[in-house]
PDB file of C-alpha atoms in Angstrom:
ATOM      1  CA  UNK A   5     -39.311  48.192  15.218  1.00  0.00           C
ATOM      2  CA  UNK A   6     -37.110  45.693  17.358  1.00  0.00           C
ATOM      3  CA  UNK A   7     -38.010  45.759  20.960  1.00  0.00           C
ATOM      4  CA  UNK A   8     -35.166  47.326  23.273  1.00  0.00           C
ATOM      5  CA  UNK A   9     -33.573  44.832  25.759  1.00  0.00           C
ATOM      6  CA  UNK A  10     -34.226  45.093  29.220  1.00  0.00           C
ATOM      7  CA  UNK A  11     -30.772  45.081  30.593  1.00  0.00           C
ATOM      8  CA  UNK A  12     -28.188  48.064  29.651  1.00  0.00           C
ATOM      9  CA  UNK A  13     -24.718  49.051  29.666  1.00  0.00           C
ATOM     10  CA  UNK A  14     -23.293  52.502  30.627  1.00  0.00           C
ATOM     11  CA  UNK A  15     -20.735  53.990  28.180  1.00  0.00           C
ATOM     12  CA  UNK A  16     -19.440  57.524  28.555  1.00  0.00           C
ATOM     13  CA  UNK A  17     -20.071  60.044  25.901  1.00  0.00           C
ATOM     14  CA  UNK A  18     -18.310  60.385  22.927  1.00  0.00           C
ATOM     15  CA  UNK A  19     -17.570  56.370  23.464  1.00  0.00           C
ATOM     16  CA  UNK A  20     -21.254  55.871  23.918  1.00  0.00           C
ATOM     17  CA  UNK A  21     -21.737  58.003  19.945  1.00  0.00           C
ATOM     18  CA  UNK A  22     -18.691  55.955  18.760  1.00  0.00           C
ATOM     19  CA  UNK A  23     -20.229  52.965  19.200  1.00  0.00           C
ATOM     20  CA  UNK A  24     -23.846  53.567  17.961  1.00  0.00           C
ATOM     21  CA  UNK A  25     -22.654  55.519  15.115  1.00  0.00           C
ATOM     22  CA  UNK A  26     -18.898  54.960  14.335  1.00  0.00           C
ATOM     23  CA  UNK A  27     -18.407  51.180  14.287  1.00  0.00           C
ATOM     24  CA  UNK A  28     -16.878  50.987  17.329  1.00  0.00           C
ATOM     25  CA  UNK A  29     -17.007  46.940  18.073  1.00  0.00           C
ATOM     26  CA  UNK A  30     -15.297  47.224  21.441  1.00  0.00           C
ATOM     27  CA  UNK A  31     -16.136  48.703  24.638  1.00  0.00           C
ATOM     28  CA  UNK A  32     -13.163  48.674  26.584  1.00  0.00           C
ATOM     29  CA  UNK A  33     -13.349  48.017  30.524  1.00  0.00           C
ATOM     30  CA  UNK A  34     -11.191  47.021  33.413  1.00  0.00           C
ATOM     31  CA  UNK A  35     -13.146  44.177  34.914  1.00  0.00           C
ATOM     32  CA  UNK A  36     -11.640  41.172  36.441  1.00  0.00           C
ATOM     33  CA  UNK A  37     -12.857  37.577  37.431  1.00  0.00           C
ATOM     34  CA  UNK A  38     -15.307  36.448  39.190  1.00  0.00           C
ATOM     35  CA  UNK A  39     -17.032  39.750  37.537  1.00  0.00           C
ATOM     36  CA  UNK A  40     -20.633  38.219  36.307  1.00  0.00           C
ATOM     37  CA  UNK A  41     -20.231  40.702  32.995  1.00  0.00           C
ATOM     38  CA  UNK A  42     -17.399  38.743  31.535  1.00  0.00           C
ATOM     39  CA  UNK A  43     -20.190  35.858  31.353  1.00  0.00           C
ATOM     40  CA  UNK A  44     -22.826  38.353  29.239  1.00  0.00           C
ATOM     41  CA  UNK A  45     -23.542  37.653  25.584  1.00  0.00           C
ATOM     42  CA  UNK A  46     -26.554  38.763  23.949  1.00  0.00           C
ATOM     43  CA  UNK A  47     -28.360  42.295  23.044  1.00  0.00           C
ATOM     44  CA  UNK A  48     -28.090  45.203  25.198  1.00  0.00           C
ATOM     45  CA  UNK A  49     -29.144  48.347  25.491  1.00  0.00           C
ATOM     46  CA  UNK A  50     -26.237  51.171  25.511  1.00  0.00           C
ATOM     47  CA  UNK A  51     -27.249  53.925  28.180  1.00  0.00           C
ATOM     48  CA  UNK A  52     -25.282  57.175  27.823  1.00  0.00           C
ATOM     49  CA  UNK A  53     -23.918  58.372  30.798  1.00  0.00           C
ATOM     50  CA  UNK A  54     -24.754  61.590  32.219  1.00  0.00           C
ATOM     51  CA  UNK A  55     -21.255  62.781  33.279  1.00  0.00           C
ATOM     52  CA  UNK A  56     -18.418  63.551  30.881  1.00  0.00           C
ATOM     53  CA  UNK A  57     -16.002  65.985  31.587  1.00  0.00           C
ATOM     54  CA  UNK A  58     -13.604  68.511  29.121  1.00  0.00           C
ATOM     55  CA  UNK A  59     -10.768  66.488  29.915  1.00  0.00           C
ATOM     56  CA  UNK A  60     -12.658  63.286  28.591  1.00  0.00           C
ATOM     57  CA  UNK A  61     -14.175  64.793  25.703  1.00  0.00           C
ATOM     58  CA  UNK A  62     -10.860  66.450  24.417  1.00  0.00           C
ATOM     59  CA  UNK A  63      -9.304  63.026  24.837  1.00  0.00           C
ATOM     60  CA  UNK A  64     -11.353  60.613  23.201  1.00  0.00           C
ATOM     61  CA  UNK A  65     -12.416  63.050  20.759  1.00  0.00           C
ATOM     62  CA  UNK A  66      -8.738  63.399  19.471  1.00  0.00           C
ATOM     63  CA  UNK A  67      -8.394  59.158  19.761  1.00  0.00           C
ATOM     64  CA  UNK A  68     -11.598  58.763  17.363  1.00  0.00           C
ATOM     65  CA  UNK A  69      -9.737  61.724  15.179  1.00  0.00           C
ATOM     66  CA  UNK A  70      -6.452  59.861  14.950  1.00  0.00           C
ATOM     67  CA  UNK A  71      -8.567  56.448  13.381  1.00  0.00           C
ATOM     68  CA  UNK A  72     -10.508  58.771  10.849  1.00  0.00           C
ATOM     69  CA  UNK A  73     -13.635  59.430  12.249  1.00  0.00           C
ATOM     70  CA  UNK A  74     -15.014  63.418  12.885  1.00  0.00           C
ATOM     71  CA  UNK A  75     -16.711  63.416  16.340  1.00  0.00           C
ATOM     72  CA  UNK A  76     -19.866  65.577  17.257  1.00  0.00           C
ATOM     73  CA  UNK A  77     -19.237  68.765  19.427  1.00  0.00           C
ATOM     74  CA  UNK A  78     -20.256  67.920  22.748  1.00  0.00           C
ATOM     75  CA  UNK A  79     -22.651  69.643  22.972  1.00  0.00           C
ATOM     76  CA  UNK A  80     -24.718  67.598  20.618  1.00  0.00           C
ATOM     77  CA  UNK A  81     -24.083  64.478  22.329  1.00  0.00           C
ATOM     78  CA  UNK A  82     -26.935  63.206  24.154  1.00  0.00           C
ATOM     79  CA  UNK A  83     -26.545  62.080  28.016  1.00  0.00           C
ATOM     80  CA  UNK A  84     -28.712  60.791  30.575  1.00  0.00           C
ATOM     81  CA  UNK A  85     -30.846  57.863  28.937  1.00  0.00           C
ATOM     82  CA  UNK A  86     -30.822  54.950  26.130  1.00  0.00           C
ATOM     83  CA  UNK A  87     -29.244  56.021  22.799  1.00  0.00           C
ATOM     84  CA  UNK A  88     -28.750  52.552  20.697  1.00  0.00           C
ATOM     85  CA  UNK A  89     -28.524  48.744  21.088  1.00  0.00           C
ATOM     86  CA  UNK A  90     -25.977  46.123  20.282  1.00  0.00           C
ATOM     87  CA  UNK A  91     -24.938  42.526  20.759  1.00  0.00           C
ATOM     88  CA  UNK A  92     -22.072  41.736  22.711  1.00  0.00           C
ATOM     89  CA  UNK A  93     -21.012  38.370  20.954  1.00  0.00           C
ATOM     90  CA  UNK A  94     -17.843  37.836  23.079  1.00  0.00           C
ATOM     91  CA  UNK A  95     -15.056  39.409  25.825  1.00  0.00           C
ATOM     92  CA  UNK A  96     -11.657  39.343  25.092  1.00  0.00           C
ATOM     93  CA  UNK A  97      -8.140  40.137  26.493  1.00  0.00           C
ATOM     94  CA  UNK A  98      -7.437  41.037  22.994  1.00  0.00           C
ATOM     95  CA  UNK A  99      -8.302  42.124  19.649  1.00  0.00           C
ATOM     96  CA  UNK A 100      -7.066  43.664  16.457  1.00  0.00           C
ATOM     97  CA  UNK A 101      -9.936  46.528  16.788  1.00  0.00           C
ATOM     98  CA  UNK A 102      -8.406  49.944  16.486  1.00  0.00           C
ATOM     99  CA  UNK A 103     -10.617  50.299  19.459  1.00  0.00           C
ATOM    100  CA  UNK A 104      -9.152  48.051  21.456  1.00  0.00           C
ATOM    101  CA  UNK A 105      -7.626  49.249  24.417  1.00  0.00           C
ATOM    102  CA  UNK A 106      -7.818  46.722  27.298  1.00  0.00           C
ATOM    103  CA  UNK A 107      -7.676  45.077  29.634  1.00  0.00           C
ATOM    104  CA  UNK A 108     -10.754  43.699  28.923  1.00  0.00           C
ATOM    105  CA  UNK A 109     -12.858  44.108  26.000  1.00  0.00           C
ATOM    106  CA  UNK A 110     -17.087  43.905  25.005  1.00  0.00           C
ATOM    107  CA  UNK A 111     -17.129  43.026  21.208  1.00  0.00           C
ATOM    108  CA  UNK A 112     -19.924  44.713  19.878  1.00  0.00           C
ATOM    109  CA  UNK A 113     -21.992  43.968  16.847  1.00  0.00           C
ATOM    110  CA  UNK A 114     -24.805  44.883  15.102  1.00  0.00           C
ATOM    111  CA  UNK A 115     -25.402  48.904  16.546  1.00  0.00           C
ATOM    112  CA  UNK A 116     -28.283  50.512  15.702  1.00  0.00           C
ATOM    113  CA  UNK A 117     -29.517  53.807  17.685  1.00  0.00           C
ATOM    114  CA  UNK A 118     -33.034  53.996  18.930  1.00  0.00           C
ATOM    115  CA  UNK A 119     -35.018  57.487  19.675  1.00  0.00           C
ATOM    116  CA  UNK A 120     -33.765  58.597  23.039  1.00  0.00           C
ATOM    117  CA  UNK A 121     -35.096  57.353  26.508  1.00  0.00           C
ATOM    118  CA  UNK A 122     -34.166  59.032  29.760  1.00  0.00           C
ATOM    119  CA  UNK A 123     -32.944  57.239  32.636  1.00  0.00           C
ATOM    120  CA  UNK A 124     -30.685  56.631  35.128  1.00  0.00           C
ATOM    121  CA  UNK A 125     -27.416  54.383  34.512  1.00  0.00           C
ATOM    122  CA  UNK A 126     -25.350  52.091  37.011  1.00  0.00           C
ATOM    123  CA  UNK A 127     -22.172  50.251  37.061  1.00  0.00           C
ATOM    124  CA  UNK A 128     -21.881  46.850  35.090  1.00  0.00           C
ATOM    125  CA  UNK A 129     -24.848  45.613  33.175  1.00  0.00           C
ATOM    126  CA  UNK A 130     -27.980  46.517  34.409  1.00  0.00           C
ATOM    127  CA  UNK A 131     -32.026  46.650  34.392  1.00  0.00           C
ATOM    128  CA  UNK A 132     -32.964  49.555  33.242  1.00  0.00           C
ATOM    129  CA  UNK A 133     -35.971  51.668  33.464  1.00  0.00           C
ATOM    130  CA  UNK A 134     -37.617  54.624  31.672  1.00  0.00           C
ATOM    131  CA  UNK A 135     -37.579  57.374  34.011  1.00  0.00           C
ATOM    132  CA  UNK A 136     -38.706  60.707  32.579  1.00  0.00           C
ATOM    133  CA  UNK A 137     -37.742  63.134  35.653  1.00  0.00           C
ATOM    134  CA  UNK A 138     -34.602  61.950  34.977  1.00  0.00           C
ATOM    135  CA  UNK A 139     -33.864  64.841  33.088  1.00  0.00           C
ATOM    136  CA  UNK A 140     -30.706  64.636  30.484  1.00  0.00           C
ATOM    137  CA  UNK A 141     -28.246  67.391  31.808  1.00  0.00           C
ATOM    138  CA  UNK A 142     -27.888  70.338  29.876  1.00  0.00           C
ATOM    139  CA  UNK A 143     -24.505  70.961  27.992  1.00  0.00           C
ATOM    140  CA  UNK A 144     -22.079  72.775  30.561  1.00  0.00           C
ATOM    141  CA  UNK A 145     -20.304  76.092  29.975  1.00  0.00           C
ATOM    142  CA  UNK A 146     -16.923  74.619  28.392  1.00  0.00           C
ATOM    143  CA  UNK A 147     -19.311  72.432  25.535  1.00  0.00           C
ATOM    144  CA  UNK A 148     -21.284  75.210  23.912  1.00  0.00           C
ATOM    145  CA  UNK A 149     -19.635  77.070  21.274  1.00  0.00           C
ATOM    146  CA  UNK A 150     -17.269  79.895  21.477  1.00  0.00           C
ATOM    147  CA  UNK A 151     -19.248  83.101  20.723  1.00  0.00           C
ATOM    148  CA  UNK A 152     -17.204  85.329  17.920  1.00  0.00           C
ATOM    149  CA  UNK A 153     -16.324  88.429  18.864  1.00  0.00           C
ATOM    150  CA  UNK A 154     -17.907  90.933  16.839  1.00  0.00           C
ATOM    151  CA  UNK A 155     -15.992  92.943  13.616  1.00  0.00           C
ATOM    152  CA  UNK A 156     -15.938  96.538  14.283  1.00  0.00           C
ATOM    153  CA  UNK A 157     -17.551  98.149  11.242  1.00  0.00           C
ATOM    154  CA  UNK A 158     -14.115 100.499  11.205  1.00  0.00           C
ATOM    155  CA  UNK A 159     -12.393  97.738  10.285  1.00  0.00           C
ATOM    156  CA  UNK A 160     -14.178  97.475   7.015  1.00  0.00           C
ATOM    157  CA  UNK A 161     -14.220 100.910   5.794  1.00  0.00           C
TER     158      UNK A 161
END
């Protein structure tokens, strides 16, 4: 087994799924010069983040929908810790990725997951470190499934 790099990236779940799992080569951020991330090429290990709201999920989960790929409920998504590795072999201001969405772009290469490792994330690239009481959150109210309501046995007689 490869090693796992010592310095991570954050990604917000389903993104964080997408790209360990779904071929997603880009991970899209906002950054601006003098930002030191813009100069990063190399492996890196891809933390999921621990928040991610309805409003996020609903979103991105329709996006990765509309390019043909079937995203996991969220409640099956881990959070809090490591999840994968990739290379990031460039940063763009554009590409032809139907994950491209700008400004800036991390092209991404070469995802594989890893078995899961909880700790804590940060902004931007960053050293990370196995933390265990760093506990991943459990799945909130609006991510477990609906329950069905039960069929009256009149109904079938």
């Amino acid at each position: 087994m490869k090693a796992i790099p010592d310095i991570a990236i954050s990604i917000r779940q389903p993104w964080t799924w997408a790209v360990i799992h779904a071929a997603k080569d880009i991970e899209n951020r906002g950054w601006r010069r003098p930002n030191p991330g813009l100069n990063f090429r190399g492996e890196v290990a891809i933390h999921a983040a621990q928040g991610m709201t309805q409003a996020e999920f609903v979103a991105a989960a329709a996006f990765v929908q509309a390019i043909g790929v079937s995203c996991p409920p969220a409640a099956e998504l881990l959070r809090g810790g490591i999840i994968g590795v990739a290379t990031v072999t460039d940063v763009v201001s554009s590409h032809p990725s139907p994950w491209w969405m700008g400004p800036r772009g991390l092209v991404l290469a070469d995802a594989r997951p890893v078995e899961f490792i909880p700790c804590r994330g940060a902004l931007g690239f960053f050293k990370w470190q196995r933390d265990d009481e760093a506990i991943a959150p459990k799945p909130a109210r609006w991510m477990m499934p609906k329950p069905v309501a039960p069929v009256l046995q009149e109904a079938f007689l």
